[in-house]
Amino acid sequence: MLEKLYPYRFELFLFSQIAILFGSLIIPGDFFETVISPILFLINLVAGIVLISKKKKLMLFCTALLIVSGIVFGADLFESQNSKFLAFLNMGVSFLFYTIVTFEIVKQIWQSKIVNKNVIFGLISGYISLGLISFFICLSIEMASPGSFEGLQATIDQPQLFTERLMYYSYITLMTIGYGEIIPITSLAQKAAILIGMMGQFYLVILTAIVVGKYTSQISNKRD
């Protein structure tokens, strides 16, 4: 099964990421954030396991992370009150997973000899994964020290507004747009903003340049 899905690994991972980011446009409200979004994250975890399925030990480790994430999701559904421990555990698992998968995406793109649609999809999904990693960094800071970001206009008790605003800030910072309506006000949050901006720039400048260089060389070889 995994061998059949492996050639489409980047497409599966990318499309599930897009559903996470923009699914609330189709299914607005708390239902998406509390039920649909965690399910989409689980689907994205499965797609990530397909992506790294060639490395058995790494796949087993990420499968264990998927099981933990599924247990946390199930426990959260039956929990009458939001558990801070479960929230931190789920965030830690997701952060670790996306860090591993993003590294593997970068490695596969770096080692690819031919630039095709899979490489392009991988390049895009890797950048989106950086945004998700940035989101988990910002979320952990805000959960550990509430008020680290000014302008969220929501609290942790309002999961829909809180997560949407913080994810928006993470991607805006990654792309170095910085509209300024959300501001990091603590030292740790400011350093995180610097780190996120640098990650986005390094990814675009280095990895995209490598892919463009390979594609240019590929076209040149075909002409010769």
PDB file of C-alpha atoms in Angstrom:
ATOM      1  CA  MET A   1       0.000   0.000   0.000  1.00  0.00           C
ATOM      2  CA  LEU A   2       2.738   2.432   0.993  1.00  0.00           C
ATOM      3  CA  GLU A   3       4.729   1.546  -2.133  1.00  0.00           C
ATOM      4  CA  LYS A   4       1.747   2.435  -4.339  1.00  0.00           C
ATOM      5  CA  LEU A   5       1.212   5.755  -2.568  1.00  0.00           C
ATOM      6  CA  TYR A   6       4.902   6.693  -2.390  1.00  0.00           C
ATOM      7  CA  PRO A   7       5.119   8.216  -5.912  1.00  0.00           C
ATOM      8  CA  TYR A   8       2.304  10.584  -4.876  1.00  0.00           C
ATOM      9  CA  ARG A   9       3.775  11.379  -1.460  1.00  0.00           C
ATOM     10  CA  PHE A  10       4.309  15.080  -2.071  1.00  0.00           C
ATOM     11  CA  GLU A  11       0.843  15.581  -3.588  1.00  0.00           C
ATOM     12  CA  LEU A  12      -0.863  13.846  -0.642  1.00  0.00           C
ATOM     13  CA  PHE A  13       1.128  15.830   1.882  1.00  0.00           C
ATOM     14  CA  LEU A  14       0.578  19.149   0.102  1.00  0.00           C
ATOM     15  CA  PHE A  15      -3.179  18.759  -0.436  1.00  0.00           C
ATOM     16  CA  SER A  16      -3.767  17.768   3.202  1.00  0.00           C
ATOM     17  CA  GLN A  17      -1.779  20.834   4.268  1.00  0.00           C
ATOM     18  CA  ILE A  18      -3.911  23.076   2.064  1.00  0.00           C
ATOM     19  CA  ALA A  19      -7.037  21.567   3.655  1.00  0.00           C
ATOM     20  CA  ILE A  20      -5.684  22.431   7.103  1.00  0.00           C
ATOM     21  CA  LEU A  21      -4.889  26.011   6.126  1.00  0.00           C
ATOM     22  CA  PHE A  22      -7.985  26.878   4.110  1.00  0.00           C
ATOM     23  CA  GLY A  23     -10.599  24.361   5.245  1.00  0.00           C
ATOM     24  CA  SER A  24     -12.202  26.954   7.531  1.00  0.00           C
ATOM     25  CA  LEU A  25     -13.214  28.923   4.430  1.00  0.00           C
ATOM     26  CA  ILE A  26     -15.506  26.026   3.488  1.00  0.00           C
ATOM     27  CA  ILE A  27     -16.495  24.878   6.982  1.00  0.00           C
ATOM     28  CA  PRO A  28     -16.429  27.965   9.208  1.00  0.00           C
ATOM     29  CA  GLY A  29     -17.000  27.961  12.956  1.00  0.00           C
ATOM     30  CA  ASP A  30     -15.764  26.152  16.043  1.00  0.00           C
ATOM     31  CA  PHE A  31     -16.675  22.759  14.542  1.00  0.00           C
ATOM     32  CA  PHE A  32     -13.802  23.009  12.070  1.00  0.00           C
ATOM     33  CA  GLU A  33     -11.237  23.995  14.718  1.00  0.00           C
ATOM     34  CA  THR A  34     -12.331  21.470  17.336  1.00  0.00           C
ATOM     35  CA  VAL A  35     -13.188  18.444  15.156  1.00  0.00           C
ATOM     36  CA  ILE A  36     -12.294  18.793  11.456  1.00  0.00           C
ATOM     37  CA  SER A  37      -8.896  20.465  11.891  1.00  0.00           C
ATOM     38  CA  PRO A  38      -7.499  17.752  14.247  1.00  0.00           C
ATOM     39  CA  ILE A  39      -8.723  15.072  11.818  1.00  0.00           C
ATOM     40  CA  LEU A  40      -6.996  16.867   8.940  1.00  0.00           C
ATOM     41  CA  PHE A  41      -3.815  17.017  11.003  1.00  0.00           C
ATOM     42  CA  LEU A  42      -4.042  13.243  11.530  1.00  0.00           C
ATOM     43  CA  ILE A  43      -4.490  12.762   7.770  1.00  0.00           C
ATOM     44  CA  ASN A  44      -1.467  14.983   7.188  1.00  0.00           C
ATOM     45  CA  LEU A  45       0.512  12.870   9.663  1.00  0.00           C
ATOM     46  CA  VAL A  46      -0.415   9.753   7.679  1.00  0.00           C
ATOM     47  CA  ALA A  47       0.672  11.477   4.454  1.00  0.00           C
ATOM     48  CA  GLY A  48       3.949  12.357   6.172  1.00  0.00           C
ATOM     49  CA  ILE A  49       4.490   8.714   7.083  1.00  0.00           C
ATOM     50  CA  VAL A  50       4.037   7.802   3.399  1.00  0.00           C
ATOM     51  CA  LEU A  51       6.635  10.445   2.560  1.00  0.00           C
ATOM     52  CA  ILE A  52       9.266   8.873   4.832  1.00  0.00           C
ATOM     53  CA  SER A  53       8.206   5.240   4.294  1.00  0.00           C
ATOM     54  CA  LYS A  54      11.519   4.346   2.630  1.00  0.00           C
ATOM     55  CA  LYS A  55      13.244   4.785   6.002  1.00  0.00           C
ATOM     56  CA  LYS A  56      11.813   2.049   8.197  1.00  0.00           C
ATOM     57  CA  LYS A  57      13.116   3.183  11.587  1.00  0.00           C
ATOM     58  CA  LEU A  58      12.045   6.766  10.999  1.00  0.00           C
ATOM     59  CA  MET A  59       8.660   5.567   9.747  1.00  0.00           C
ATOM     60  CA  LEU A  60       8.121   3.482  12.894  1.00  0.00           C
ATOM     61  CA  PHE A  61       8.999   6.460  15.069  1.00  0.00           C
ATOM     62  CA  CYS A  62       6.575   8.737  13.219  1.00  0.00           C
ATOM     63  CA  THR A  63       3.912   6.016  13.370  1.00  0.00           C
ATOM     64  CA  ALA A  64       4.317   6.055  17.152  1.00  0.00           C
ATOM     65  CA  LEU A  65       3.856   9.847  17.055  1.00  0.00           C
ATOM     66  CA  LEU A  66       0.700   9.343  14.987  1.00  0.00           C
ATOM     67  CA  ILE A  67      -0.684   6.893  17.555  1.00  0.00           C
ATOM     68  CA  VAL A  68       0.048   9.333  20.383  1.00  0.00           C
ATOM     69  CA  SER A  69      -1.613  12.141  18.444  1.00  0.00           C
ATOM     70  CA  GLY A  70      -4.676   9.965  17.816  1.00  0.00           C
ATOM     71  CA  ILE A  71      -4.923   9.077  21.510  1.00  0.00           C
ATOM     72  CA  VAL A  72      -4.637  12.743  22.477  1.00  0.00           C
ATOM     73  CA  PHE A  73      -7.323  13.672  19.956  1.00  0.00           C
ATOM     74  CA  GLY A  74      -9.658  10.998  21.323  1.00  0.00           C
ATOM     75  CA  ALA A  75      -8.996  12.015  24.924  1.00  0.00           C
ATOM     76  CA  ASP A  76      -9.596  15.658  24.056  1.00  0.00           C
ATOM     77  CA  LEU A  77     -13.005  14.833  22.575  1.00  0.00           C
ATOM     78  CA  PHE A  78     -14.144  13.156  25.813  1.00  0.00           C
ATOM     79  CA  GLU A  79     -12.509  15.740  28.082  1.00  0.00           C
ATOM     80  CA  SER A  80     -15.127  18.072  29.508  1.00  0.00           C
ATOM     81  CA  GLN A  81     -12.577  20.854  29.961  1.00  0.00           C
ATOM     82  CA  ASN A  82      -9.606  21.713  27.806  1.00  0.00           C
ATOM     83  CA  SER A  83      -6.551  19.999  29.307  1.00  0.00           C
ATOM     84  CA  LYS A  84      -3.402  22.082  29.156  1.00  0.00           C
ATOM     85  CA  PHE A  85      -1.287  18.936  29.445  1.00  0.00           C
ATOM     86  CA  LEU A  86      -2.999  17.338  26.439  1.00  0.00           C
ATOM     87  CA  ALA A  87      -2.625  20.570  24.482  1.00  0.00           C
ATOM     88  CA  PHE A  88       1.121  20.724  25.193  1.00  0.00           C
ATOM     89  CA  LEU A  89       1.531  17.025  24.414  1.00  0.00           C
ATOM     90  CA  ASN A  90      -0.310  17.307  21.101  1.00  0.00           C
ATOM     91  CA  MET A  91       1.672  20.409  20.188  1.00  0.00           C
ATOM     92  CA  GLY A  92       4.972  18.716  21.050  1.00  0.00           C
ATOM     93  CA  VAL A  93       4.134  15.654  18.966  1.00  0.00           C
ATOM     94  CA  SER A  94       3.088  17.804  15.998  1.00  0.00           C
ATOM     95  CA  PHE A  95       6.181  19.989  16.256  1.00  0.00           C
ATOM     96  CA  LEU A  96       8.504  16.982  16.353  1.00  0.00           C
ATOM     97  CA  PHE A  97       6.703  15.300  13.462  1.00  0.00           C
ATOM     98  CA  TYR A  98       6.781  18.338  11.173  1.00  0.00           C
ATOM     99  CA  THR A  99      10.417  19.006  11.993  1.00  0.00           C
ATOM    100  CA  ILE A 100      11.346  15.450  10.967  1.00  0.00           C
ATOM    101  CA  VAL A 101       9.207  15.478   7.814  1.00  0.00           C
ATOM    102  CA  THR A 102      10.375  18.939   6.737  1.00  0.00           C
ATOM    103  CA  PHE A 103      13.999  17.840   7.094  1.00  0.00           C
ATOM    104  CA  GLU A 104      13.230  14.749   5.001  1.00  0.00           C
ATOM    105  CA  ILE A 105      11.477  16.849   2.334  1.00  0.00           C
ATOM    106  CA  VAL A 106      14.484  19.163   2.097  1.00  0.00           C
ATOM    107  CA  LYS A 107      16.801  16.154   1.889  1.00  0.00           C
ATOM    108  CA  GLN A 108      14.782  14.506  -0.891  1.00  0.00           C
ATOM    109  CA  ILE A 109      14.618  17.739  -2.885  1.00  0.00           C
ATOM    110  CA  TRP A 110      18.335  18.330  -2.370  1.00  0.00           C
ATOM    111  CA  GLN A 111      19.215  14.828  -3.602  1.00  0.00           C
ATOM    112  CA  SER A 112      16.818  14.806  -6.559  1.00  0.00           C
ATOM    113  CA  LYS A 113      18.559  14.717  -9.914  1.00  0.00           C
ATOM    114  CA  ILE A 114      15.519  15.505 -12.043  1.00  0.00           C
ATOM    115  CA  VAL A 115      13.160  18.404 -11.409  1.00  0.00           C
ATOM    116  CA  ASN A 116       9.597  17.216 -12.021  1.00  0.00           C
ATOM    117  CA  LYS A 117       6.181  17.969 -10.555  1.00  0.00           C
ATOM    118  CA  ASN A 118       6.954  15.901  -7.451  1.00  0.00           C
ATOM    119  CA  VAL A 119       9.934  18.106  -6.664  1.00  0.00           C
ATOM    120  CA  ILE A 120       7.836  21.257  -7.165  1.00  0.00           C
ATOM    121  CA  PHE A 121       5.069  19.887  -4.924  1.00  0.00           C
ATOM    122  CA  GLY A 122       7.720  18.937  -2.373  1.00  0.00           C
ATOM    123  CA  LEU A 123       9.218  22.412  -2.497  1.00  0.00           C
ATOM    124  CA  ILE A 124       5.813  23.979  -1.796  1.00  0.00           C
ATOM    125  CA  SER A 125       4.847  21.512   0.939  1.00  0.00           C
ATOM    126  CA  GLY A 126       8.212  22.013   2.643  1.00  0.00           C
ATOM    127  CA  TYR A 127       7.594  25.746   2.833  1.00  0.00           C
ATOM    128  CA  ILE A 128       4.096  25.208   4.216  1.00  0.00           C
ATOM    129  CA  SER A 129       5.579  22.825   6.800  1.00  0.00           C
ATOM    130  CA  LEU A 130       7.938  25.577   7.916  1.00  0.00           C
ATOM    131  CA  GLY A 131       4.869  27.726   8.536  1.00  0.00           C
ATOM    132  CA  LEU A 132       3.303  24.993  10.657  1.00  0.00           C
ATOM    133  CA  ILE A 133       6.538  24.600  12.628  1.00  0.00           C
ATOM    134  CA  SER A 134       6.527  28.370  13.152  1.00  0.00           C
ATOM    135  CA  PHE A 135       2.924  28.159  14.345  1.00  0.00           C
ATOM    136  CA  PHE A 136       3.795  25.526  16.955  1.00  0.00           C
ATOM    137  CA  ILE A 137       6.743  27.633  18.133  1.00  0.00           C
ATOM    138  CA  CYS A 138       4.512  30.691  18.587  1.00  0.00           C
ATOM    139  CA  LEU A 139       1.734  28.616  20.156  1.00  0.00           C
ATOM    140  CA  SER A 140       4.095  27.101  22.724  1.00  0.00           C
ATOM    141  CA  ILE A 141       5.384  30.563  23.659  1.00  0.00           C
ATOM    142  CA  GLU A 142       1.883  31.996  24.036  1.00  0.00           C
ATOM    143  CA  MET A 143       0.642  29.005  26.041  1.00  0.00           C
ATOM    144  CA  ALA A 144       3.659  29.102  28.355  1.00  0.00           C
ATOM    145  CA  SER A 145       3.547  32.888  28.730  1.00  0.00           C
ATOM    146  CA  PRO A 146       0.123  34.342  27.829  1.00  0.00           C
ATOM    147  CA  GLY A 147       0.313  37.842  26.392  1.00  0.00           C
ATOM    148  CA  SER A 148       3.605  37.297  24.558  1.00  0.00           C
ATOM    149  CA  PHE A 149       1.905  38.493  21.371  1.00  0.00           C
ATOM    150  CA  GLU A 150      -0.112  41.695  21.291  1.00  0.00           C
ATOM    151  CA  GLY A 151      -3.051  41.983  18.895  1.00  0.00           C
ATOM    152  CA  LEU A 152      -4.329  38.393  18.877  1.00  0.00           C
ATOM    153  CA  GLN A 153      -7.757  39.729  19.922  1.00  0.00           C
ATOM    154  CA  ALA A 154      -8.569  36.343  21.398  1.00  0.00           C
ATOM    155  CA  THR A 155      -7.598  34.113  24.279  1.00  0.00           C
ATOM    156  CA  ILE A 156      -6.687  30.451  24.570  1.00  0.00           C
ATOM    157  CA  ASP A 157     -10.287  29.894  25.737  1.00  0.00           C
ATOM    158  CA  GLN A 158     -11.391  30.905  22.207  1.00  0.00           C
ATOM    159  CA  PRO A 159      -9.634  28.188  20.167  1.00  0.00           C
ATOM    160  CA  GLN A 160     -10.994  29.193  16.773  1.00  0.00           C
ATOM    161  CA  LEU A 161      -9.932  32.851  16.879  1.00  0.00           C
ATOM    162  CA  PHE A 162      -6.764  32.118  18.823  1.00  0.00           C
ATOM    163  CA  THR A 163      -5.336  29.462  16.507  1.00  0.00           C
ATOM    164  CA  GLU A 164      -6.391  31.248  13.324  1.00  0.00           C
ATOM    165  CA  ARG A 165      -4.787  34.534  14.383  1.00  0.00           C
ATOM    166  CA  LEU A 166      -1.603  32.871  15.569  1.00  0.00           C
ATOM    167  CA  MET A 167      -1.292  30.748  12.433  1.00  0.00           C
ATOM    168  CA  TYR A 168      -1.864  33.876  10.346  1.00  0.00           C
ATOM    169  CA  TYR A 169       0.921  35.652  12.245  1.00  0.00           C
ATOM    170  CA  SER A 170       3.280  32.687  11.791  1.00  0.00           C
ATOM    171  CA  TYR A 171       2.910  32.618   8.013  1.00  0.00           C
ATOM    172  CA  ILE A 172       3.023  36.399   7.652  1.00  0.00           C
ATOM    173  CA  THR A 173       6.282  36.411   9.622  1.00  0.00           C
ATOM    174  CA  LEU A 174       7.675  33.464   7.644  1.00  0.00           C
ATOM    175  CA  MET A 175       7.016  35.373   4.418  1.00  0.00           C
ATOM    176  CA  THR A 176       8.493  38.526   6.015  1.00  0.00           C
ATOM    177  CA  ILE A 177       5.382  40.548   5.120  1.00  0.00           C
ATOM    178  CA  GLY A 178       4.784  41.842   8.637  1.00  0.00           C
ATOM    179  CA  TYR A 179       1.643  43.966   8.553  1.00  0.00           C
ATOM    180  CA  GLY A 180       2.178  44.823  12.207  1.00  0.00           C
ATOM    181  CA  GLU A 181      -1.277  44.176  13.674  1.00  0.00           C
ATOM    182  CA  ILE A 182       0.159  41.328  15.783  1.00  0.00           C
ATOM    183  CA  ILE A 183       3.334  42.229  17.655  1.00  0.00           C
ATOM    184  CA  PRO A 184       5.745  40.038  19.665  1.00  0.00           C
ATOM    185  CA  ILE A 185       6.264  41.936  22.908  1.00  0.00           C
ATOM    186  CA  THR A 186       8.356  39.577  25.048  1.00  0.00           C
ATOM    187  CA  SER A 187      12.024  38.856  24.416  1.00  0.00           C
ATOM    188  CA  LEU A 188      11.348  35.177  23.661  1.00  0.00           C
ATOM    189  CA  ALA A 189       8.542  36.012  21.220  1.00  0.00           C
ATOM    190  CA  GLN A 190      10.750  38.560  19.450  1.00  0.00           C
ATOM    191  CA  LYS A 191      13.581  36.061  19.070  1.00  0.00           C
ATOM    192  CA  ALA A 192      11.073  33.536  17.709  1.00  0.00           C
ATOM    193  CA  ALA A 193       9.949  36.113  15.128  1.00  0.00           C
ATOM    194  CA  ILE A 194      13.560  36.594  14.026  1.00  0.00           C
ATOM    195  CA  LEU A 195      14.070  32.818  13.776  1.00  0.00           C
ATOM    196  CA  ILE A 196      10.878  32.339  11.746  1.00  0.00           C
ATOM    197  CA  GLY A 197      11.784  35.110   9.316  1.00  0.00           C
ATOM    198  CA  MET A 198      15.288  33.698   8.847  1.00  0.00           C
ATOM    199  CA  MET A 199      13.924  30.180   8.222  1.00  0.00           C
ATOM    200  CA  GLY A 200      11.642  31.486   5.495  1.00  0.00           C
ATOM    201  CA  GLN A 201      14.390  33.470   3.789  1.00  0.00           C
ATOM    202  CA  PHE A 202      16.984  30.695   3.958  1.00  0.00           C
ATOM    203  CA  TYR A 203      14.489  28.224   2.509  1.00  0.00           C
ATOM    204  CA  LEU A 204      13.544  30.459  -0.408  1.00  0.00           C
ATOM    205  CA  VAL A 205      17.048  31.667  -1.168  1.00  0.00           C
ATOM    206  CA  ILE A 206      18.927  28.382  -0.834  1.00  0.00           C
ATOM    207  CA  LEU A 207      16.550  25.530  -1.661  1.00  0.00           C
ATOM    208  CA  THR A 208      14.576  27.327  -4.366  1.00  0.00           C
ATOM    209  CA  ALA A 209      17.833  28.451  -5.989  1.00  0.00           C
ATOM    210  CA  ILE A 210      19.065  24.848  -6.021  1.00  0.00           C
ATOM    211  CA  VAL A 211      15.850  23.612  -7.672  1.00  0.00           C
ATOM    212  CA  VAL A 212      15.949  26.417 -10.260  1.00  0.00           C
ATOM    213  CA  GLY A 213      19.614  25.632 -10.950  1.00  0.00           C
ATOM    214  CA  LYS A 214      18.862  21.941 -11.446  1.00  0.00           C
ATOM    215  CA  TYR A 215      15.938  22.733 -13.728  1.00  0.00           C
ATOM    216  CA  THR A 216      18.030  25.128 -15.832  1.00  0.00           C
ATOM    217  CA  SER A 217      20.760  22.504 -16.149  1.00  0.00           C
ATOM    218  CA  GLN A 218      18.153  19.866 -17.024  1.00  0.00           C
ATOM    219  CA  ILE A 219      16.704  22.005 -19.843  1.00  0.00           C
ATOM    220  CA  SER A 220      20.200  22.802 -21.109  1.00  0.00           C
ATOM    221  CA  ASN A 221      21.120  19.105 -21.230  1.00  0.00           C
ATOM    222  CA  LYS A 222      17.956  18.293 -23.184  1.00  0.00           C
ATOM    223  CA  ARG A 223      18.760  20.944 -25.758  1.00  0.00           C
ATOM    224  CA  ASP A 224      22.290  19.612 -26.172  1.00  0.00           C
TER     225      ASP A 224
END
